[in-house]
mmCIF file of C-alpha atoms in Angstrom:
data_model
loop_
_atom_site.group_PDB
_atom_site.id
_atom_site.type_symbol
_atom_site.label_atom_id
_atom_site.label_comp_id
_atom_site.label_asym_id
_atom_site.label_seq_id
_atom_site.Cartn_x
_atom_site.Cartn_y
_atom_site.Cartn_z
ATOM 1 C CA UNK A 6 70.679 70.632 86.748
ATOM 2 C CA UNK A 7 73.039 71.348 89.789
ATOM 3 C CA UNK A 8 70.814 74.420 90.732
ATOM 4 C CA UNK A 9 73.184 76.803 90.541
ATOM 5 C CA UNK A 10 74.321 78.904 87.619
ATOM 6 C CA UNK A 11 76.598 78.195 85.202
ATOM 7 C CA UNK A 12 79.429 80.763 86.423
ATOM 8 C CA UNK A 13 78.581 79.849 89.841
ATOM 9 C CA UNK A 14 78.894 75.821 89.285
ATOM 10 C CA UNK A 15 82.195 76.882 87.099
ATOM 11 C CA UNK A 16 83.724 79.052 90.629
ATOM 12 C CA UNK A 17 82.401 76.413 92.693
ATOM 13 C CA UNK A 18 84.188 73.589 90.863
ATOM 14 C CA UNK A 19 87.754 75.970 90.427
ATOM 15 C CA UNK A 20 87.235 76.476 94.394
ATOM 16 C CA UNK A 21 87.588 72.554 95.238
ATOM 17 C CA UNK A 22 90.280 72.281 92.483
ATOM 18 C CA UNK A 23 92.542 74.749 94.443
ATOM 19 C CA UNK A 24 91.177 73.113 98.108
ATOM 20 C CA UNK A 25 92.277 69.272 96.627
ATOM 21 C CA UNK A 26 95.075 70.801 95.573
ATOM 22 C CA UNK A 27 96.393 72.717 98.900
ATOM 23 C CA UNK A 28 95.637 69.415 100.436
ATOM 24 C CA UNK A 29 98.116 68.194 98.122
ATOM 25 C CA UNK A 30 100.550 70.352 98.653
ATOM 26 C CA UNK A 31 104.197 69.862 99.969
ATOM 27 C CA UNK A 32 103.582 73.340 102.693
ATOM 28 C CA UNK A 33 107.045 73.577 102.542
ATOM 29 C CA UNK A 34 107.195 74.471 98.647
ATOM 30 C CA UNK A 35 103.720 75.540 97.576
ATOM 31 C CA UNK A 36 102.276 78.785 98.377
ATOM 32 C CA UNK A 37 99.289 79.642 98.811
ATOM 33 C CA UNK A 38 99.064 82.571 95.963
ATOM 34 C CA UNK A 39 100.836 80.428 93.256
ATOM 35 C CA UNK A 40 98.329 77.604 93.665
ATOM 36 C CA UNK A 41 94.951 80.210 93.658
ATOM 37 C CA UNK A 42 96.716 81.853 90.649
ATOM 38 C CA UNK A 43 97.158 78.632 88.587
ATOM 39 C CA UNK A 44 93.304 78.080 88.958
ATOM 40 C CA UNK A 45 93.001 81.614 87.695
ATOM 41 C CA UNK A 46 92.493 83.341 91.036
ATOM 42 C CA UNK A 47 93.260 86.744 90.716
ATOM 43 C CA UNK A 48 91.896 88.647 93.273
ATOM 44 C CA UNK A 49 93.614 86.872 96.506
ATOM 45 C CA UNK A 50 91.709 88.514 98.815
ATOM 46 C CA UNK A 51 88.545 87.757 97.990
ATOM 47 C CA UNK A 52 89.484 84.339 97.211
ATOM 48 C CA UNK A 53 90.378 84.350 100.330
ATOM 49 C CA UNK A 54 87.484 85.417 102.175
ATOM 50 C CA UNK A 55 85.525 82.926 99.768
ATOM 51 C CA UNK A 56 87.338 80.011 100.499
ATOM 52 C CA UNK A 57 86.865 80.390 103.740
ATOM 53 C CA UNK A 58 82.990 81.242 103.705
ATOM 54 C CA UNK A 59 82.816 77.668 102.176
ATOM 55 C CA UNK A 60 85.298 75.290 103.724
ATOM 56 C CA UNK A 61 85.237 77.364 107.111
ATOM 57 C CA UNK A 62 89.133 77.218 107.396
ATOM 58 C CA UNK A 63 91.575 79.679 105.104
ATOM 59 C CA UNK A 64 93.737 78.292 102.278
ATOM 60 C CA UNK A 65 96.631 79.070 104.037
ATOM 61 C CA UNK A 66 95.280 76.896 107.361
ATOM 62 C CA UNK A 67 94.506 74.178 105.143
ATOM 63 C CA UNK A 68 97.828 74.284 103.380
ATOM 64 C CA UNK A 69 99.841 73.852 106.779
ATOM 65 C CA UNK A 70 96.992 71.053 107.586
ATOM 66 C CA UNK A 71 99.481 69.025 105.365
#
């Protein structure tokens, strides 16, 4: 239906969870790790890297954005 796997759609949709919710983000409070973490990020690194493979910034950019 979205032509993408399951798993993939799931890790796709967790991804723009923790990107809405960076943008949301007081960068004075939040970090970065505690917000991937809550979406059930474990592997910061590589959530890392693949955060910023698809929104071409990294989290921790987009969280001073603010």
């Amino acid at each position: 239906l979205y032509g993408v796997s399951p798993i993939r759609y799931l890790a796709l949709r967790r991804m723009e969870l923790v990107r809405r919710a960076l943008r949301d983000a007081d960068p004075r409070l939040a970090r970065v790790s505690d917000i991937a973490s809550r979406f059930g990020f474990t592997n910061l690194g590589r959530f890392a890297m693949e955060f910023r493979q698809l929104y071409g910034e990294s989290p921790s950019r987009m969280l001073r954005a603010v």
